[in-house]
PDB file of C-alpha atoms in Angstrom:
ATOM      1  CA  MET A   1     -26.804  83.863-133.668  1.00  0.00           C
ATOM      2  CA  SER A   2     -29.794  85.957-133.452  1.00  0.00           C
ATOM      3  CA  TYR A   3     -32.986  84.535-132.426  1.00  0.00           C
ATOM      4  CA  TYR A   4     -36.812  86.337-132.960  1.00  0.00           C
ATOM      5  CA  ILE A   5     -39.817  85.286-131.742  1.00  0.00           C
ATOM      6  CA  GLY A   6     -43.257  85.735-133.767  1.00  0.00           C
ATOM      7  CA  VAL A   7     -46.733  85.417-132.223  1.00  0.00           C
ATOM      8  CA  ASP A   8     -49.909  84.987-134.059  1.00  0.00           C
ATOM      9  CA  GLY A   9     -52.615  85.116-131.619  1.00  0.00           C
ATOM     10  CA  GLY A  10     -56.361  84.195-132.854  1.00  0.00           C
ATOM     11  CA  GLY A  11     -59.700  83.170-131.004  1.00  0.00           C
ATOM     12  CA  THR A  12     -59.412  79.759-131.099  1.00  0.00           C
ATOM     13  CA  LYS A  13     -55.380  78.935-130.799  1.00  0.00           C
ATOM     14  CA  THR A  14     -52.352  80.927-130.996  1.00  0.00           C
ATOM     15  CA  ALA A  15     -49.101  80.139-132.567  1.00  0.00           C
ATOM     16  CA  TYR A  16     -45.505  80.724-131.097  1.00  0.00           C
ATOM     17  CA  ALA A  17     -42.205  80.444-133.384  1.00  0.00           C
ATOM     18  CA  LEU A  18     -38.850  81.183-132.482  1.00  0.00           C
ATOM     19  CA  PHE A  19     -36.785  81.934-135.919  1.00  0.00           C
ATOM     20  CA  ASP A  20     -33.415  82.624-136.717  1.00  0.00           C
ATOM     21  CA  GLU A  21     -31.835  85.865-138.942  1.00  0.00           C
ATOM     22  CA  LYS A  22     -32.344  83.305-141.710  1.00  0.00           C
ATOM     23  CA  LYS A  23     -36.013  83.039-141.325  1.00  0.00           C
ATOM     24  CA  ASN A  24     -35.500  79.298-140.100  1.00  0.00           C
ATOM     25  CA  ILE A  25     -38.089  77.899-137.753  1.00  0.00           C
ATOM     26  CA  ILE A  26     -35.746  76.886-134.716  1.00  0.00           C
ATOM     27  CA  ALA A  27     -38.973  76.055-132.770  1.00  0.00           C
ATOM     28  CA  MET A  28     -42.761  76.194-132.739  1.00  0.00           C
ATOM     29  CA  VAL A  29     -45.413  75.315-130.216  1.00  0.00           C
ATOM     30  CA  LYS A  30     -49.479  76.166-130.096  1.00  0.00           C
ATOM     31  CA  GLY A  31     -51.539  76.988-126.994  1.00  0.00           C
ATOM     32  CA  PRO A  32     -54.984  78.394-126.690  1.00  0.00           C
ATOM     33  CA  GLY A  33     -56.452  81.130-127.996  1.00  0.00           C
ATOM     34  CA  SER A  34     -55.261  84.631-127.006  1.00  0.00           C
ATOM     35  CA  ASN A  35     -58.185  87.299-127.926  1.00  0.00           C
ATOM     36  CA  HIS A  36     -58.652  89.123-124.796  1.00  0.00           C
ATOM     37  CA  GLU A  37     -62.346  89.831-126.064  1.00  0.00           C
ATOM     38  CA  ASN A  38     -63.242  86.454-125.590  1.00  0.00           C
ATOM     39  CA  MET A  39     -62.470  85.782-122.311  1.00  0.00           C
ATOM     40  CA  GLU A  40     -63.824  86.493-118.660  1.00  0.00           C
ATOM     41  CA  GLY A  41     -60.583  87.765-117.350  1.00  0.00           C
ATOM     42  CA  SER A  42     -59.836  90.133-120.647  1.00  0.00           C
ATOM     43  CA  PHE A  43     -56.363  91.282-120.805  1.00  0.00           C
ATOM     44  CA  ASP A  44     -54.985  89.465-117.923  1.00  0.00           C
ATOM     45  CA  GLU A  45     -55.910  86.202-119.188  1.00  0.00           C
ATOM     46  CA  ALA A  46     -54.872  86.787-122.482  1.00  0.00           C
ATOM     47  CA  ALA A  47     -51.419  87.909-121.181  1.00  0.00           C
ATOM     48  CA  ASP A  48     -51.277  85.061-119.291  1.00  0.00           C
ATOM     49  CA  ILE A  49     -51.722  82.830-121.975  1.00  0.00           C
ATOM     50  CA  ILE A  50     -49.215  84.607-123.971  1.00  0.00           C
ATOM     51  CA  TRP A  51     -46.350  84.635-121.529  1.00  0.00           C
ATOM     52  CA  ASP A  52     -46.799  80.311-121.031  1.00  0.00           C
ATOM     53  CA  GLY A  53     -46.610  80.287-124.424  1.00  0.00           C
ATOM     54  CA  ILE A  54     -43.470  82.146-124.867  1.00  0.00           C
ATOM     55  CA  LYS A  55     -42.081  80.553-122.065  1.00  0.00           C
ATOM     56  CA  SER A  56     -42.916  76.931-123.348  1.00  0.00           C
ATOM     57  CA  LEU A  57     -41.443  78.094-127.002  1.00  0.00           C
ATOM     58  CA  ILE A  58     -37.963  78.991-125.052  1.00  0.00           C
ATOM     59  CA  LYS A  59     -38.249  75.828-123.242  1.00  0.00           C
ATOM     60  CA  GLU A  60     -38.548  73.672-126.255  1.00  0.00           C
ATOM     61  CA  ALA A  61     -35.465  75.715-127.979  1.00  0.00           C
ATOM     62  CA  GLY A  62     -33.402  75.320-124.932  1.00  0.00           C
ATOM     63  CA  ILE A  63     -32.863  79.093-124.969  1.00  0.00           C
ATOM     64  CA  SER A  64     -33.194  81.969-122.501  1.00  0.00           C
ATOM     65  CA  LEU A  65     -35.126  84.535-123.330  1.00  0.00           C
ATOM     66  CA  HIS A  66     -32.106  86.853-122.976  1.00  0.00           C
ATOM     67  CA  ASP A  67     -31.304  85.110-126.015  1.00  0.00           C
ATOM     68  CA  VAL A  68     -34.152  86.764-128.238  1.00  0.00           C
ATOM     69  CA  GLU A  69     -33.508  89.697-130.238  1.00  0.00           C
ATOM     70  CA  TYR A  70     -36.738  91.039-130.703  1.00  0.00           C
ATOM     71  CA  THR A  71     -40.695  89.843-130.582  1.00  0.00           C
ATOM     72  CA  LEU A  72     -43.542  90.912-132.851  1.00  0.00           C
ATOM     73  CA  MET A  73     -47.020  89.518-132.102  1.00  0.00           C
ATOM     74  CA  GLY A  74     -50.017  89.771-134.225  1.00  0.00           C
ATOM     75  CA  LEU A  75     -53.016  89.359-131.834  1.00  0.00           C
ATOM     76  CA  ALA A  76     -56.801  89.450-132.713  1.00  0.00           C
ATOM     77  CA  GLY A  77     -58.806  91.593-130.614  1.00  0.00           C
ATOM     78  CA  ILE A  78     -56.055  94.182-130.544  1.00  0.00           C
ATOM     79  CA  ASP A  79     -58.100  96.818-132.937  1.00  0.00           C
ATOM     80  CA  HIS A  80     -57.267 100.000-130.801  1.00  0.00           C
ATOM     81  CA  GLN A  81     -54.862 102.056-129.387  1.00  0.00           C
ATOM     82  CA  PHE A  82     -55.836 101.291-125.675  1.00  0.00           C
ATOM     83  CA  GLN A  83     -56.310  97.618-126.599  1.00  0.00           C
ATOM     84  CA  HIS A  84     -52.635  97.660-127.376  1.00  0.00           C
ATOM     85  CA  ASP A  85     -51.612  99.812-124.589  1.00  0.00           C
ATOM     86  CA  GLU A  86     -53.358  97.312-121.941  1.00  0.00           C
ATOM     87  CA  MET A  87     -51.797  94.519-123.451  1.00  0.00           C
ATOM     88  CA  VAL A  88     -48.221  95.785-123.506  1.00  0.00           C
ATOM     89  CA  LYS A  89     -48.211  97.060-119.873  1.00  0.00           C
ATOM     90  CA  ARG A  90     -49.124  93.339-118.683  1.00  0.00           C
ATOM     91  CA  LEU A  91     -46.265  91.995-120.814  1.00  0.00           C
ATOM     92  CA  LEU A  92     -43.947  94.462-119.375  1.00  0.00           C
ATOM     93  CA  ASP A  93     -44.881  93.526-116.115  1.00  0.00           C
ATOM     94  CA  TYR A  94     -44.126  89.856-116.916  1.00  0.00           C
ATOM     95  CA  GLY A  95     -40.489  91.081-117.788  1.00  0.00           C
ATOM     96  CA  LEU A  96     -40.655  90.471-121.869  1.00  0.00           C
ATOM     97  CA  GLU A  97     -38.335  93.562-123.407  1.00  0.00           C
ATOM     98  CA  ASN A  98     -37.983  94.207-126.615  1.00  0.00           C
ATOM     99  CA  PHE A  99     -41.559  93.639-128.536  1.00  0.00           C
ATOM    100  CA  GLU A 100     -44.192  95.113-130.664  1.00  0.00           C
ATOM    101  CA  ILE A 101     -47.747  93.974-130.867  1.00  0.00           C
ATOM    102  CA  TYR A 102     -50.349  94.382-133.805  1.00  0.00           C
ATOM    103  CA  ASN A 103     -53.279  93.231-134.864  1.00  0.00           C
ATOM    104  CA  ASP A 104     -53.279  90.035-136.255  1.00  0.00           C
ATOM    105  CA  GLY A 105     -54.353  90.969-139.667  1.00  0.00           C
ATOM    106  CA  PHE A 106     -51.156  93.107-140.233  1.00  0.00           C
ATOM    107  CA  ILE A 107     -48.920  90.044-140.190  1.00  0.00           C
ATOM    108  CA  VAL A 108     -51.070  88.202-142.943  1.00  0.00           C
ATOM    109  CA  ILE A 109     -50.093  90.694-145.089  1.00  0.00           C
ATOM    110  CA  LYS A 110     -46.074  90.391-144.330  1.00  0.00           C
ATOM    111  CA  ALA A 111     -46.649  86.828-144.652  1.00  0.00           C
ATOM    112  CA  GLY A 112     -47.980  86.770-148.086  1.00  0.00           C
ATOM    113  CA  SER A 113     -46.847  89.690-149.817  1.00  0.00           C
ATOM    114  CA  THR A 114     -43.799  90.192-152.128  1.00  0.00           C
ATOM    115  CA  GLY A 115     -43.487  93.667-151.046  1.00  0.00           C
ATOM    116  CA  SER A 116     -43.491  96.135-148.388  1.00  0.00           C
ATOM    117  CA  ALA A 117     -47.153  97.309-149.366  1.00  0.00           C
ATOM    118  CA  ALA A 118     -50.427  95.152-149.510  1.00  0.00           C
ATOM    119  CA  ILE A 119     -53.793  94.572-148.466  1.00  0.00           C
ATOM    120  CA  GLY A 120     -54.653  91.560-146.476  1.00  0.00           C
ATOM    121  CA  TYR A 121     -58.093  90.116-146.376  1.00  0.00           C
ATOM    122  CA  ASN A 122     -59.032  87.506-143.718  1.00  0.00           C
ATOM    123  CA  CYS A 123     -62.219  85.550-143.605  1.00  0.00           C
ATOM    124  CA  GLY A 124     -62.132  82.736-141.033  1.00  0.00           C
ATOM    125  CA  THR A 125     -63.816  82.758-137.783  1.00  0.00           C
ATOM    126  CA  GLY A 126     -64.252  86.721-137.939  1.00  0.00           C
ATOM    127  CA  THR A 127     -63.400  88.977-140.517  1.00  0.00           C
ATOM    128  CA  CYS A 128     -61.019  91.978-140.999  1.00  0.00           C
ATOM    129  CA  CYS A 129     -59.352  93.774-143.732  1.00  0.00           C
ATOM    130  CA  ASN A 130     -56.226  95.373-142.996  1.00  0.00           C
ATOM    131  CA  ALA A 131     -53.859  97.335-145.263  1.00  0.00           C
ATOM    132  CA  ILE A 132     -49.914  98.673-145.160  1.00  0.00           C
ATOM    133  CA  ASP A 133     -49.375 101.452-148.023  1.00  0.00           C
ATOM    134  CA  ASN A 134     -45.813 102.736-149.638  1.00  0.00           C
ATOM    135  CA  ASP A 135     -45.894 105.076-146.967  1.00  0.00           C
ATOM    136  CA  GLY A 136     -45.821 102.693-144.272  1.00  0.00           C
ATOM    137  CA  LYS A 137     -49.023 103.937-142.954  1.00  0.00           C
ATOM    138  CA  MET A 138     -51.448 100.971-141.504  1.00  0.00           C
ATOM    139  CA  LEU A 139     -55.125 101.011-141.054  1.00  0.00           C
ATOM    140  CA  GLN A 140     -57.701  98.138-140.083  1.00  0.00           C
ATOM    141  CA  LEU A 141     -61.177  97.995-141.407  1.00  0.00           C
ATOM    142  CA  ALA A 142     -64.042  95.467-140.187  1.00  0.00           C
ATOM    143  CA  GLY A 143     -63.323  93.200-137.342  1.00  0.00           C
ATOM    144  CA  LEU A 144     -66.331  94.561-134.846  1.00  0.00           C
ATOM    145  CA  GLY A 145     -68.973  91.961-136.264  1.00  0.00           C
ATOM    146  CA  GLU A 146     -72.499  93.412-136.615  1.00  0.00           C
ATOM    147  CA  PHE A 147     -70.769  96.717-135.431  1.00  0.00           C
ATOM    148  CA  SER A 148     -68.466  97.218-138.794  1.00  0.00           C
ATOM    149  CA  GLY A 149     -70.820  95.135-141.095  1.00  0.00           C
ATOM    150  CA  ASP A 150     -68.490  91.981-140.885  1.00  0.00           C
ATOM    151  CA  GLU A 151     -69.326  89.404-143.666  1.00  0.00           C
ATOM    152  CA  GLY A 152     -68.080  86.519-145.237  1.00  0.00           C
ATOM    153  CA  ASN A 153     -66.590  84.710-142.238  1.00  0.00           C
ATOM    154  CA  GLY A 154     -67.540  81.309-141.148  1.00  0.00           C
ATOM    155  CA  HIS A 155     -70.332  82.170-138.541  1.00  0.00           C
ATOM    156  CA  TRP A 156     -71.817  84.605-140.611  1.00  0.00           C
ATOM    157  CA  ILE A 157     -72.247  82.102-143.506  1.00  0.00           C
ATOM    158  CA  ALA A 158     -73.623  79.602-141.433  1.00  0.00           C
ATOM    159  CA  MET A 159     -76.103  82.156-140.024  1.00  0.00           C
ATOM    160  CA  ARG A 160     -77.075  82.768-143.655  1.00  0.00           C
ATOM    161  CA  THR A 161     -77.473  79.485-144.264  1.00  0.00           C
ATOM    162  CA  PHE A 162     -79.640  78.707-141.380  1.00  0.00           C
ATOM    163  CA  ARG A 163     -81.812  81.722-142.263  1.00  0.00           C
ATOM    164  CA  ALA A 164     -82.168  80.956-145.914  1.00  0.00           C
ATOM    165  CA  ILE A 165     -83.533  77.306-144.887  1.00  0.00           C
ATOM    166  CA  TYR A 166     -85.859  79.117-142.439  1.00  0.00           C
ATOM    167  CA  ASP A 167     -87.144  81.612-144.880  1.00  0.00           C
ATOM    168  CA  ASP A 168     -87.854  78.538-147.118  1.00  0.00           C
ATOM    169  CA  VAL A 169     -89.789  76.372-144.636  1.00  0.00           C
ATOM    170  CA  TYR A 170     -91.456  78.538-142.372  1.00  0.00           C
ATOM    171  CA  LEU A 171     -91.778  81.632-144.510  1.00  0.00           C
ATOM    172  CA  GLY A 172     -92.536  80.172-147.954  1.00  0.00           C
ATOM    173  CA  LEU A 173     -90.153  82.569-149.798  1.00  0.00           C
ATOM    174  CA  ARG A 174     -87.530  81.263-152.273  1.00  0.00           C
ATOM    175  CA  LYS A 175     -86.815  77.592-152.094  1.00  0.00           C
ATOM    176  CA  THR A 176     -83.224  76.493-151.925  1.00  0.00           C
ATOM    177  CA  ALA A 177     -81.280  73.285-151.976  1.00  0.00           C
ATOM    178  CA  LEU A 178     -79.784  74.032-148.443  1.00  0.00           C
ATOM    179  CA  THR A 179     -83.482  72.688-147.154  1.00  0.00           C
ATOM    180  CA  LYS A 180     -82.582  69.210-148.581  1.00  0.00           C
ATOM    181  CA  MET A 181     -78.966  69.210-147.581  1.00  0.00           C
ATOM    182  CA  CYS A 182     -79.904  69.953-144.177  1.00  0.00           C
ATOM    183  CA  TYR A 183     -82.729  67.835-143.630  1.00  0.00           C
ATOM    184  CA  ASP A 184     -81.124  64.782-144.956  1.00  0.00           C
ATOM    185  CA  GLU A 185     -77.949  65.321-142.825  1.00  0.00           C
ATOM    186  CA  TYR A 186     -79.747  65.369-139.768  1.00  0.00           C
ATOM    187  CA  SER A 187     -82.958  63.277-140.225  1.00  0.00           C
ATOM    188  CA  LEU A 188     -85.355  65.919-139.944  1.00  0.00           C
ATOM    189  CA  LYS A 189     -88.980  65.309-140.312  1.00  0.00           C
ATOM    190  CA  CYS A 190     -90.827  68.753-140.094  1.00  0.00           C
ATOM    191  CA  LYS A 191     -90.102  72.405-139.512  1.00  0.00           C
ATOM    192  CA  GLU A 192     -90.272  72.084-136.115  1.00  0.00           C
ATOM    193  CA  ASP A 193     -87.119  69.521-136.073  1.00  0.00           C
ATOM    194  CA  PHE A 194     -85.543  72.117-138.015  1.00  0.00           C
ATOM    195  CA  LEU A 195     -86.162  74.906-135.636  1.00  0.00           C
ATOM    196  CA  ALA A 196     -84.907  72.722-132.920  1.00  0.00           C
ATOM    197  CA  LEU A 197     -81.310  72.507-134.409  1.00  0.00           C
ATOM    198  CA  VAL A 198     -80.931  76.298-133.537  1.00  0.00           C
ATOM    199  CA  SER A 199     -79.549  75.162-130.150  1.00  0.00           C
ATOM    200  CA  ARG A 200     -76.398  73.447-131.610  1.00  0.00           C
ATOM    201  CA  PHE A 201     -75.203  76.697-131.937  1.00  0.00           C
ATOM    202  CA  GLU A 202     -74.442  76.888-128.316  1.00  0.00           C
ATOM    203  CA  ASP A 203     -73.629  73.463-127.510  1.00  0.00           C
ATOM    204  CA  ASP A 204     -70.236  71.464-127.078  1.00  0.00           C
ATOM    205  CA  ASP A 205     -70.339  70.547-130.605  1.00  0.00           C
ATOM    206  CA  ALA A 206     -71.162  73.783-132.248  1.00  0.00           C
ATOM    207  CA  ASP A 207     -68.161  74.421-134.368  1.00  0.00           C
ATOM    208  CA  LYS A 208     -68.643  70.882-136.277  1.00  0.00           C
ATOM    209  CA  PHE A 209     -72.462  72.379-136.709  1.00  0.00           C
ATOM    210  CA  ILE A 210     -71.485  75.419-138.313  1.00  0.00           C
ATOM    211  CA  MET A 211     -68.761  73.770-140.448  1.00  0.00           C
ATOM    212  CA  ARG A 212     -71.561  71.345-141.450  1.00  0.00           C
ATOM    213  CA  LEU A 213     -73.517  74.553-142.450  1.00  0.00           C
ATOM    214  CA  ILE A 214     -70.584  76.262-144.152  1.00  0.00           C
ATOM    215  CA  ASP A 215     -70.397  73.093-146.318  1.00  0.00           C
ATOM    216  CA  PHE A 216     -74.047  72.962-147.170  1.00  0.00           C
ATOM    217  CA  PHE A 217     -73.365  76.854-148.627  1.00  0.00           C
ATOM    218  CA  PHE A 218     -70.685  75.844-150.758  1.00  0.00           C
ATOM    219  CA  ASP A 219     -72.203  72.790-152.061  1.00  0.00           C
ATOM    220  CA  ALA A 220     -75.111  74.509-152.924  1.00  0.00           C
ATOM    221  CA  ALA A 221     -73.215  77.322-154.881  1.00  0.00           C
ATOM    222  CA  ARG A 222     -71.843  74.757-156.933  1.00  0.00           C
ATOM    223  CA  LEU A 223     -75.200  73.250-157.892  1.00  0.00           C
ATOM    224  CA  GLY A 224     -76.000  77.344-159.105  1.00  0.00           C
ATOM    225  CA  ASP A 225     -78.865  77.629-155.970  1.00  0.00           C
ATOM    226  CA  SER A 226     -79.725  80.859-156.607  1.00  0.00           C
ATOM    227  CA  VAL A 227     -80.302  81.752-153.043  1.00  0.00           C
ATOM    228  CA  VAL A 228     -76.733  80.805-152.108  1.00  0.00           C
ATOM    229  CA  LEU A 229     -75.396  82.634-155.049  1.00  0.00           C
ATOM    230  CA  ASP A 230     -77.319  85.866-154.341  1.00  0.00           C
ATOM    231  CA  ILE A 231     -75.776  85.533-150.668  1.00  0.00           C
ATOM    232  CA  ILE A 232     -72.338  84.941-152.332  1.00  0.00           C
ATOM    233  CA  ASP A 233     -73.143  88.252-154.353  1.00  0.00           C
ATOM    234  CA  GLU A 234     -73.586  90.133-151.108  1.00  0.00           C
ATOM    235  CA  MET A 235     -70.274  88.859-149.469  1.00  0.00           C
ATOM    236  CA  ALA A 236     -68.251  89.361-152.436  1.00  0.00           C
ATOM    237  CA  THR A 237     -69.631  92.946-152.913  1.00  0.00           C
ATOM    238  CA  ARG A 238     -68.913  93.486-149.336  1.00  0.00           C
ATOM    239  CA  GLY A 239     -65.255  92.498-149.533  1.00  0.00           C
ATOM    240  CA  ALA A 240     -64.472  94.227-152.663  1.00  0.00           C
ATOM    241  CA  SER A 241     -66.062  97.429-150.776  1.00  0.00           C
ATOM    242  CA  LEU A 242     -63.413  97.131-147.865  1.00  0.00           C
ATOM    243  CA  ILE A 243     -60.700  96.683-150.298  1.00  0.00           C
ATOM    244  CA  ALA A 244     -61.447  99.924-152.446  1.00  0.00           C
ATOM    245  CA  ALA A 245     -62.254 101.802-149.366  1.00  0.00           C
ATOM    246  CA  HIS A 246     -58.098 100.587-148.648  1.00  0.00           C
ATOM    247  CA  LEU A 247     -57.237 101.857-152.104  1.00  0.00           C
ATOM    248  CA  ASN A 248     -58.933 105.215-151.693  1.00  0.00           C
ATOM    249  CA  THR A 249     -57.697 106.051-148.298  1.00  0.00           C
ATOM    250  CA  LEU A 250     -54.499 105.273-148.382  1.00  0.00           C
ATOM    251  CA  ASN A 251     -51.275 105.801-150.577  1.00  0.00           C
ATOM    252  CA  PHE A 252     -50.672 102.768-152.873  1.00  0.00           C
ATOM    253  CA  THR A 253     -47.916 103.574-155.517  1.00  0.00           C
ATOM    254  CA  ASP A 254     -47.501 100.213-157.474  1.00  0.00           C
ATOM    255  CA  ASP A 255     -48.803  99.280-160.627  1.00  0.00           C
ATOM    256  CA  VAL A 256     -50.406  96.230-159.359  1.00  0.00           C
ATOM    257  CA  VAL A 257     -51.430  96.090-155.572  1.00  0.00           C
ATOM    258  CA  GLU A 258     -51.414  92.580-153.771  1.00  0.00           C
ATOM    259  CA  VAL A 259     -54.427  91.324-152.068  1.00  0.00           C
ATOM    260  CA  VAL A 260     -53.559  88.569-149.366  1.00  0.00           C
ATOM    261  CA  LEU A 261     -56.614  86.253-148.987  1.00  0.00           C
ATOM    262  CA  SER A 262     -56.440  84.630-145.741  1.00  0.00           C
ATOM    263  CA  GLY A 263     -58.429  82.712-143.106  1.00  0.00           C
ATOM    264  CA  SER A 264     -60.191  79.348-144.019  1.00  0.00           C
ATOM    265  CA  ILE A 265     -63.136  80.462-145.840  1.00  0.00           C
ATOM    266  CA  HIS A 266     -60.332  82.048-148.485  1.00  0.00           C
ATOM    267  CA  THR A 267     -57.777  78.958-148.233  1.00  0.00           C
ATOM    268  CA  LYS A 268     -59.213  75.833-147.178  1.00  0.00           C
ATOM    269  CA  LEU A 269     -62.439  75.415-148.518  1.00  0.00           C
ATOM    270  CA  PRO A 270     -63.852  75.304-152.186  1.00  0.00           C
ATOM    271  CA  SER A 271     -64.772  78.657-152.471  1.00  0.00           C
ATOM    272  CA  ASP A 272     -63.512  79.492-155.719  1.00  0.00           C
ATOM    273  CA  ILE A 273     -67.446  80.796-157.024  1.00  0.00           C
ATOM    274  CA  TYR A 274     -67.044  83.640-154.170  1.00  0.00           C
ATOM    275  CA  ILE A 275     -63.400  84.271-154.856  1.00  0.00           C
ATOM    276  CA  ASN A 276     -63.992  84.787-158.675  1.00  0.00           C
ATOM    277  CA  ALA A 277     -66.984  87.191-157.698  1.00  0.00           C
ATOM    278  CA  LEU A 278     -64.773  88.827-155.071  1.00  0.00           C
ATOM    279  CA  MET A 279     -61.769  89.393-157.401  1.00  0.00           C
ATOM    280  CA  ASN A 280     -63.721  90.664-160.677  1.00  0.00           C
ATOM    281  CA  LYS A 281     -66.069  93.176-157.936  1.00  0.00           C
ATOM    282  CA  ALA A 282     -62.792  94.114-156.507  1.00  0.00           C
ATOM    283  CA  VAL A 283     -61.318  95.172-160.015  1.00  0.00           C
ATOM    284  CA  SER A 284     -64.186  96.710-161.193  1.00  0.00           C
ATOM    285  CA  LEU A 285     -65.315  99.005-158.411  1.00  0.00           C
ATOM    286  CA  THR A 286     -61.444 100.224-158.032  1.00  0.00           C
ATOM    287  CA  GLY A 287     -60.412 100.420-161.720  1.00  0.00           C
ATOM    288  CA  ARG A 288     -56.788  98.953-160.289  1.00  0.00           C
ATOM    289  CA  ARG A 289     -54.884  96.198-161.491  1.00  0.00           C
ATOM    290  CA  LEU A 290     -54.698  93.622-158.573  1.00  0.00           C
ATOM    291  CA  LYS A 291     -53.188  90.261-157.853  1.00  0.00           C
ATOM    292  CA  PHE A 292     -54.706  88.269-155.355  1.00  0.00           C
ATOM    293  CA  ILE A 293     -52.669  85.654-153.223  1.00  0.00           C
ATOM    294  CA  LYS A 294     -54.006  83.043-151.314  1.00  0.00           C
ATOM    295  CA  LEU A 295     -51.812  82.660-148.374  1.00  0.00           C
ATOM    296  CA  SER A 296     -50.040  79.087-148.421  1.00  0.00           C
ATOM    297  CA  GLN A 297     -47.513  80.072-145.528  1.00  0.00           C
ATOM    298  CA  PRO A 298     -48.295  79.930-141.436  1.00  0.00           C
ATOM    299  CA  PRO A 299     -49.606  83.834-140.575  1.00  0.00           C
ATOM    300  CA  VAL A 300     -46.685  83.826-138.135  1.00  0.00           C
ATOM    301  CA  THR A 301     -44.013  84.001-140.450  1.00  0.00           C
ATOM    302  CA  GLY A 302     -45.221  87.367-141.435  1.00  0.00           C
ATOM    303  CA  CYS A 303     -43.771  88.340-137.931  1.00  0.00           C
ATOM    304  CA  ILE A 304     -40.090  87.225-138.945  1.00  0.00           C
ATOM    305  CA  ASN A 305     -40.562  88.894-142.698  1.00  0.00           C
ATOM    306  CA  TRP A 306     -41.766  92.204-140.749  1.00  0.00           C
ATOM    307  CA  ILE A 307     -38.852  92.294-138.526  1.00  0.00           C
ATOM    308  CA  LEU A 308     -36.223  91.970-140.960  1.00  0.00           C
ATOM    309  CA  GLN A 309     -37.746  94.760-143.147  1.00  0.00           C
ATOM    310  CA  GLN A 310     -37.518  96.609-139.967  1.00  0.00           C
ATOM    311  CA  LYS A 311     -33.985  95.713-139.521  1.00  0.00           C
ATOM    312  CA  ALA A 312     -33.182  96.292-143.300  1.00  0.00           C
ATOM    313  CA  LYS A 313     -35.084  99.677-143.082  1.00  0.00           C
ATOM    314  CA  LYS A 314     -32.878 100.695-139.916  1.00  0.00           C
ATOM    315  CA  GLY A 315     -29.511  99.314-141.300  1.00  0.00           C
ATOM    316  CA  ASP A 316     -28.898  96.851-138.626  1.00  0.00           C
TER     317      ASP A 316
END
C-alpha cells in the first residue's frame, strides 16, 4: 500500500489529507493557517505549523512518515522562488523527504479540471489566478493585493461596499440600496454612526462584519442596484483580463479551455450575476471556447491528482 500526503495551506486554515494510490482519503486533519506572510515568525512559524499538522495526520492514520511515498503541498504565500526555497529548507531541516511545494492556486486547477491543462481563478479571502498549459508551463497572476490590482475577493468587496455607502452619505454621490441595508442592520441614526463602523474592520469580530457587508453587496446586486452592478462589472472585467492574459501568454492547445472557479465568492455565495458577467467578458475578450467549472471538491484533492499524474507521466 502506497500513501501520499496532500497539504492545502491557506491564510486562515490548513487541510492535511492522507491518500492511498486509489485516491481514497485515509485520514484528514485541519489546523491553523500557514501563510508565512501573515505571521510575525514568517517562514519559521509557518514551517512549525505545517510540520505539526503533518505529524498530527500521521498519528491520526496510525502510520509512520516513512510509509509515505510523496507529499505535495499547495501553500498560500509561496509566490516566488525564494519563498519556495525558504520553506523547503525549513521542512528539510525537520526531516521531511520526497516532497514538493507549489502556490495553493495550482492545486485548485488539479482539483477541478478534467485534464492536465487549465486555468484556476480563486476569489476568497484573497485573489489569485493560476494556470498550467499543455506544455506543463505554470504561471501565477495576481496574489499581491494592491500591488497586483487584486479585485473580487471578500475583503475587496467589503471595502468597496463600505466606500459606496460612504460616497452616498458623506459625499452625496450616487444613491445605493447598500446604505439602508447597513443602517437597518446596525441601527444607525446618523452618518457619524456609520463612520464609527470602520473600527469593526480591526476588531475581534472583523470576519463577521466583513461577511455581512458581502451579503449586502450581493443582495443589492439582485435588487438591480446600479452602484453595485457597476462594481460587479469592474471585478468581472479584471477577472476576465487575468484569464485572457494566461491564454495570451501560455500554450493552450485544447479546443475548449477549462477555467476552474474557487474560493467562497465563486462557490459559496449567491454571486451568479457576477459569475455570468465574468464568463461573458472572458469569452468576448479571448475569443476562445471556455468551460467554467465551479470547484466542488476540497482543493486538497488536487494534490493527489497531481501526484498520480506525475507518476503516470514518469511511467511509475
